[in-house]
C-alpha positions as a LaTeX table, in Angstrom:
\begin{tabular}{lrrr}
\hline
Residue & $x$ (\AA) & $y$ (\AA) & $z$ (\AA) \\
\hline
Unk1 & $-2.83$ & $-6.50$ & 11.09 \\
Unk2 & $-1.28$ & $-8.12$ & 8.03 \\
Unk3 & $-2.81$ & $-11.47$ & 7.04 \\
Unk4 & $-0.67$ & $-13.30$ & 4.50 \\
Unk5 & $-2.37$ & $-15.94$ & 2.33 \\
Unk6 & $-1.26$ & $-18.22$ & $-0.50$ \\
Unk7 & $-4.34$ & $-18.38$ & $-2.71$ \\
Unk8 & $-4.97$ & $-21.43$ & $-4.86$ \\
Unk9 & $-6.07$ & $-19.20$ & $-7.75$ \\
Unk10 & $-5.82$ & $-15.55$ & $-8.73$ \\
Unk11 & $-8.19$ & $-13.31$ & $-6.79$ \\
Unk12 & $-9.71$ & $-10.00$ & $-7.84$ \\
Unk13 & $-9.75$ & $-6.87$ & $-5.69$ \\
Unk14 & $-13.39$ & $-7.64$ & $-4.96$ \\
Unk15 & $-12.49$ & $-11.10$ & $-3.68$ \\
Unk16 & $-9.80$ & $-9.66$ & $-1.44$ \\
Unk17 & $-12.13$ & $-6.92$ & $-0.19$ \\
Unk18 & $-14.69$ & $-9.57$ & 0.75 \\
Unk19 & $-12.05$ & $-11.56$ & 2.60 \\
Unk20 & $-10.93$ & $-8.45$ & 4.50 \\
Unk21 & $-14.52$ & $-7.86$ & 5.59 \\
Unk22 & $-14.89$ & $-11.48$ & 6.72 \\
Unk23 & $-11.67$ & $-11.47$ & 8.76 \\
Unk24 & $-12.50$ & $-8.11$ & 10.33 \\
Unk25 & $-15.97$ & $-9.33$ & 11.28 \\
Unk26 & $-14.62$ & $-12.53$ & 12.84 \\
Unk27 & $-12.00$ & $-10.61$ & 14.84 \\
Unk28 & $-14.42$ & $-7.88$ & 15.82 \\
Unk29 & $-12.31$ & $-5.05$ & 14.41 \\
Unk30 & $-12.71$ & $-2.46$ & 11.67 \\
Unk31 & $-11.69$ & $-3.29$ & 8.12 \\
Unk32 & $-9.08$ & $-0.55$ & 8.28 \\
Unk33 & $-7.09$ & $-2.69$ & 10.72 \\
Unk34 & $-6.83$ & $-5.64$ & 8.31 \\
Unk35 & $-4.62$ & $-5.92$ & 5.24 \\
Unk36 & $-4.56$ & $-9.13$ & 3.19 \\
Unk37 & $-1.31$ & $-9.90$ & 1.37 \\
Unk38 & $-1.23$ & $-12.42$ & $-1.48$ \\
Unk39 & 1.97 & $-14.48$ & $-1.20$ \\
Unk40 & 2.02 & $-15.09$ & $-4.94$ \\
Unk41 & 2.52 & $-11.36$ & $-5.54$ \\
Unk42 & 5.22 & $-10.49$ & $-3.00$ \\
Unk43 & 8.86 & $-10.16$ & $-3.94$ \\
Unk44 & 11.41 & $-12.61$ & $-2.46$ \\
Unk45 & 12.86 & $-9.97$ & $-0.13$ \\
Unk46 & 9.50 & $-9.29$ & 1.50 \\
Unk47 & 8.70 & $-13.01$ & 1.51 \\
Unk48 & 11.92 & $-13.59$ & 3.45 \\
Unk49 & 10.82 & $-11.05$ & 6.05 \\
Unk50 & 7.34 & $-12.62$ & 6.29 \\
Unk51 & 8.71 & $-16.12$ & 6.85 \\
Unk52 & 11.19 & $-14.89$ & 9.45 \\
Unk53 & 8.84 & $-12.72$ & 11.48 \\
Unk54 & 5.36 & $-14.07$ & 10.72 \\
Unk55 & 3.36 & $-16.68$ & 12.61 \\
Unk56 & 2.15 & $-19.66$ & 10.58 \\
Unk57 & $-1.49$ & $-20.42$ & 11.37 \\
Unk58 & $-2.04$ & $-23.08$ & 8.73 \\
Unk59 & 0.12 & $-24.45$ & 5.96 \\
Unk60 & 1.41 & $-27.57$ & 4.26 \\
Unk61 & 5.05 & $-28.29$ & 5.12 \\
Unk62 & 5.94 & $-28.90$ & 1.47 \\
Unk63 & 4.44 & $-25.59$ & 0.40 \\
Unk64 & 6.29 & $-23.82$ & 3.20 \\
Unk65 & 9.55 & $-25.33$ & 2.01 \\
Unk66 & 8.87 & $-24.07$ & $-1.51$ \\
Unk67 & 8.26 & $-20.61$ & $-0.09$ \\
Unk68 & 11.54 & $-20.74$ & 1.82 \\
Unk69 & 13.39 & $-21.63$ & $-1.39$ \\
Unk70 & 11.74 & $-18.69$ & $-3.15$ \\
Unk71 & 12.54 & $-16.40$ & $-0.24$ \\
Unk72 & 16.22 & $-17.32$ & $-0.39$ \\
Unk73 & 16.42 & $-15.21$ & $-3.54$ \\
Unk74 & 15.67 & $-12.18$ & $-1.39$ \\
Unk75 & 19.24 & $-11.81$ & $-0.21$ \\
Unk76 & 20.46 & $-11.45$ & $-3.78$ \\
Unk77 & 17.71 & $-8.95$ & $-4.57$ \\
Unk78 & 18.65 & $-6.62$ & $-1.71$ \\
Unk79 & 21.27 & $-4.95$ & $-3.91$ \\
Unk80 & 18.66 & $-4.48$ & $-6.64$ \\
Unk81 & 16.18 & $-2.95$ & $-4.19$ \\
Unk82 & 18.79 & $-0.52$ & $-2.85$ \\
Unk83 & 19.63 & 0.60 & $-6.36$ \\
Unk84 & 15.97 & 0.92 & $-7.36$ \\
Unk85 & 14.94 & 2.91 & $-4.31$ \\
Unk86 & 18.12 & 5.03 & $-4.30$ \\
Unk87 & 18.43 & 4.58 & $-0.56$ \\
Unk88 & 21.63 & 4.92 & 1.42 \\
Unk89 & 22.54 & 1.82 & 3.46 \\
Unk90 & 20.89 & 3.18 & 6.61 \\
Unk91 & 20.08 & 0.15 & 8.78 \\
Unk92 & 16.98 & 1.74 & 10.27 \\
Unk93 & 15.29 & 2.12 & 6.89 \\
Unk94 & 13.49 & $-1.08$ & 5.93 \\
Unk95 & 14.03 & $-1.17$ & 2.19 \\
Unk96 & 11.70 & $-4.15$ & 1.80 \\
Unk97 & 8.84 & $-2.12$ & 3.26 \\
Unk98 & 9.55 & 0.83 & 0.98 \\
Unk99 & 9.81 & $-1.32$ & $-2.15$ \\
Unk100 & 6.72 & $-3.43$ & $-1.37$ \\
Unk101 & 4.58 & $-0.40$ & $-0.53$ \\
Unk102 & 5.55 & 1.36 & $-3.76$ \\
Unk103 & 4.67 & $-1.80$ & $-5.66$ \\
Unk104 & 1.29 & $-1.77$ & $-3.91$ \\
Unk105 & 0.78 & 1.85 & $-4.98$ \\
Unk106 & 1.72 & 1.10 & $-8.56$ \\
Unk107 & $-0.40$ & $-2.06$ & $-8.83$ \\
Unk108 & $-3.58$ & $-0.41$ & $-7.55$ \\
Unk109 & $-2.96$ & 2.76 & $-9.52$ \\
Unk110 & $-2.66$ & 0.72 & $-12.71$ \\
Unk111 & $-5.90$ & $-1.06$ & $-11.83$ \\
Unk112 & $-7.70$ & 2.25 & $-11.40$ \\
Unk113 & $-6.40$ & 3.60 & $-14.71$ \\
Unk114 & $-6.95$ & 0.45 & $-16.76$ \\
Unk115 & $-10.14$ & $-0.95$ & $-15.26$ \\
Unk116 & $-12.05$ & 1.99 & $-13.79$ \\
Unk117 & $-11.05$ & 5.21 & $-15.52$ \\
Unk118 & $-11.40$ & 3.45 & $-18.87$ \\
Unk119 & $-15.15$ & 3.75 & $-18.27$ \\
Unk120 & $-17.30$ & 6.82 & $-17.83$ \\
Unk121 & $-18.48$ & 7.35 & $-14.29$ \\
Unk122 & $-22.09$ & 6.61 & $-15.25$ \\
Unk123 & $-21.00$ & 3.26 & $-16.70$ \\
Unk124 & $-19.57$ & 1.97 & $-13.43$ \\
Unk125 & $-21.34$ & $-0.99$ & $-11.88$ \\
Unk126 & $-21.75$ & $-1.48$ & $-8.15$ \\
Unk127 & $-18.81$ & $-3.90$ & $-8.22$ \\
Unk128 & $-16.72$ & $-1.30$ & $-10.05$ \\
Unk129 & $-17.48$ & 1.25 & $-7.35$ \\
Unk130 & $-16.53$ & $-1.15$ & $-4.57$ \\
Unk131 & $-13.31$ & $-2.03$ & $-6.37$ \\
Unk132 & $-12.53$ & 1.66 & $-6.93$ \\
Unk133 & $-13.02$ & 2.48 & $-3.26$ \\
Unk134 & $-10.80$ & $-0.41$ & $-2.21$ \\
Unk135 & $-8.06$ & 0.42 & $-4.72$ \\
Unk136 & $-7.96$ & 4.10 & $-3.71$ \\
Unk137 & $-7.86$ & 3.07 & $-0.05$ \\
Unk138 & $-4.93$ & 0.72 & $-0.68$ \\
Unk139 & $-3.05$ & 3.40 & $-2.63$ \\
Unk140 & $-3.50$ & 5.84 & 0.23 \\
Unk141 & $-2.57$ & 3.29 & 2.89 \\
Unk142 & 0.59 & 2.22 & 1.07 \\
Unk143 & 1.79 & 5.80 & 0.56 \\
Unk144 & 1.09 & 6.63 & 4.20 \\
Unk145 & 2.91 & 3.47 & 5.30 \\
Unk146 & 6.07 & 4.85 & 3.71 \\
Unk147 & 5.52 & 8.23 & 5.34 \\
Unk148 & 4.86 & 6.54 & 8.69 \\
Unk149 & 8.03 & 4.47 & 8.41 \\
Unk150 & 10.25 & 7.42 & 7.50 \\
Unk151 & 8.73 & 9.56 & 10.24 \\
Unk152 & 9.83 & 6.91 & 12.73 \\
Unk153 & 13.27 & 6.52 & 11.13 \\
Unk154 & 13.98 & 10.25 & 11.32 \\
Unk155 & 12.55 & 10.48 & 14.87 \\
Unk156 & 10.13 & 13.23 & 13.86 \\
Unk157 & 7.95 & 12.79 & 16.91 \\
Unk158 & 4.64 & 11.22 & 17.84 \\
Unk159 & 1.71 & 11.99 & 15.55 \\
Unk160 & $-1.99$ & 11.80 & 16.33 \\
Unk161 & $-3.36$ & 11.27 & 12.82 \\
Unk162 & $-2.25$ & 9.92 & 9.44 \\
Unk163 & $-2.40$ & 13.41 & 7.95 \\
Unk164 & 0.51 & 14.43 & 10.15 \\
Unk165 & 3.05 & 11.97 & 8.70 \\
Unk166 & 3.63 & 13.82 & 5.40 \\
Unk167 & 3.45 & 17.12 & 7.28 \\
Unk168 & 6.31 & 16.07 & 9.57 \\
Unk169 & 8.39 & 14.98 & 6.58 \\
Unk170 & 7.78 & 18.32 & 4.87 \\
Unk171 & 8.74 & 20.24 & 8.02 \\
Unk172 & 11.98 & 18.24 & 8.17 \\
Unk173 & 12.76 & 19.06 & 4.54 \\
Unk174 & 12.35 & 15.43 & 3.47 \\
Unk175 & 9.29 & 15.95 & 1.27 \\
Unk176 & 8.13 & 18.80 & $-0.98$ \\
Unk177 & 5.43 & 20.87 & 0.72 \\
Unk178 & 3.00 & 20.51 & $-2.19$ \\
Unk179 & 3.25 & 16.72 & $-2.16$ \\
Unk180 & 2.82 & 16.65 & 1.62 \\
Unk181 & $-0.38$ & 18.69 & 1.37 \\
Unk182 & $-1.75$ & 16.38 & $-1.32$ \\
Unk183 & $-0.95$ & 13.30 & 0.77 \\
Unk184 & $-2.64$ & 14.87 & 3.79 \\
Unk185 & $-5.81$ & 15.26 & 1.72 \\
Unk186 & $-5.51$ & 11.66 & 0.54 \\
Unk187 & $-5.16$ & 10.58 & 4.18 \\
Unk188 & $-8.48$ & 12.27 & 4.90 \\
Unk189 & $-10.09$ & 10.41 & 2.01 \\
Unk190 & $-8.56$ & 7.18 & 3.29 \\
Unk191 & $-10.24$ & 7.73 & 6.66 \\
Unk192 & $-13.62$ & 8.27 & 5.00 \\
Unk193 & $-13.26$ & 5.09 & 2.93 \\
Unk194 & $-12.07$ & 3.08 & 5.93 \\
Unk195 & $-14.66$ & 4.14 & 8.48 \\
Unk196 & $-17.57$ & 5.12 & 6.23 \\
Unk197 & $-18.63$ & 7.98 & 8.49 \\
Unk198 & $-19.56$ & 9.99 & 5.40 \\
Unk199 & $-21.26$ & 8.87 & 2.22 \\
Unk200 & $-18.88$ & 8.99 & $-0.72$ \\
Unk201 & $-20.00$ & 11.01 & $-3.74$ \\
Unk202 & $-19.17$ & 8.78 & $-6.71$ \\
Unk203 & $-18.52$ & 11.65 & $-9.11$ \\
Unk204 & $-16.09$ & 13.26 & $-6.69$ \\
Unk205 & $-14.42$ & 9.93 & $-5.93$ \\
Unk206 & $-13.98$ & 9.30 & $-9.66$ \\
Unk207 & $-12.38$ & 12.73 & $-10.14$ \\
Unk208 & $-10.11$ & 12.28 & $-7.13$ \\
Unk209 & $-9.10$ & 8.78 & $-8.27$ \\
Unk210 & $-8.18$ & 10.20 & $-11.66$ \\
Unk211 & $-6.06$ & 12.89 & $-10.02$ \\
Unk212 & $-4.36$ & 10.39 & $-7.71$ \\
Unk213 & $-3.64$ & 7.74 & $-10.35$ \\
Unk214 & $-2.49$ & 10.01 & $-13.17$ \\
Unk215 & $-0.70$ & 12.82 & $-11.35$ \\
Unk216 & $-0.03$ & 12.27 & $-7.64$ \\
Unk217 & 1.13 & 8.64 & $-7.77$ \\
Unk218 & 3.84 & 9.32 & $-10.42$ \\
Unk219 & 5.00 & 12.32 & $-8.39$ \\
Unk220 & 5.10 & 10.24 & $-5.20$ \\
Unk221 & 7.04 & 7.39 & $-6.81$ \\
Unk222 & 9.52 & 9.86 & $-8.26$ \\
Unk223 & 10.00 & 11.34 & $-4.78$ \\
Unk224 & 10.66 & 7.89 & $-3.30$ \\
Unk225 & 13.23 & 7.10 & $-5.98$ \\
Unk226 & 15.11 & 10.32 & $-5.37$ \\
Unk227 & 14.76 & 10.73 & $-1.63$ \\
Unk228 & 17.80 & 11.08 & 0.59 \\
Unk229 & 17.75 & 8.97 & 3.76 \\
Unk230 & 20.84 & 10.35 & 5.44 \\
\hline
\end{tabular}
C-alpha cells in the first residue's frame, strides 16, 4: 500500500521508517506492505498519476489546488521521461513508475554512500543501522518494482516470489543473467529486512550495502536506460 503524504518539513529516513511502523501497526499489517511517499519529492508526472488515481483522506483544498498546478507540468515532462529512460512508446509500460522507482534507487543509494559508508562499520550508531536497513530495503524494493512491472508487461507468467521476477526477465532475454542473479540475492535480503525472521549481521549488511550502492545500482540503472521494451 502506498501512503502519500505532504510533510510540513523535511523528514529523515528514520522519521519515515517510524511512520511506516506506525501505519503498519494501526492497520494490522507488516511493514513490508506499507510504503510512504513524500509528495515534496515526487516528479510532476508521478504526482499527476497520484492525484488522478489516489484517494484523498485528508487535505486542504488550497494545497490540493497547488498540487494540481504542479502536476500539470507532468504532461510536458513525459517526453523528457521517455528520452531519459530510452523506452519505446509502448502503452503498457508505465514510464512514470520506471522513472520514479529509479529515482528511489538513486536517492537511497546516495544516502548509503554519503551517510553510512563514509563511516567505519564500528562507528555506526543504532540510528545509523536502522537507517541503513531501511535504505537497503527501499533500494531492493524499487528495483524489484521495475522487474515486477516489466514481468507483467511482457506476460512472463505468474511468479511465487520476488526472486523470480529478475529470473523471468533473464529467461526472456530482457536482462543480463549476472544482473538477474544479483537481484535475486538482493530480493532475499529484502525479505529478511522486511520480515525480520533472521537476525542481520551488521558487518555482512555493511559489506552488502557497499556492493549494492557502488557496483550493482550503477549497473542496474545502466540496464534500465538501455533496455528495449519492444
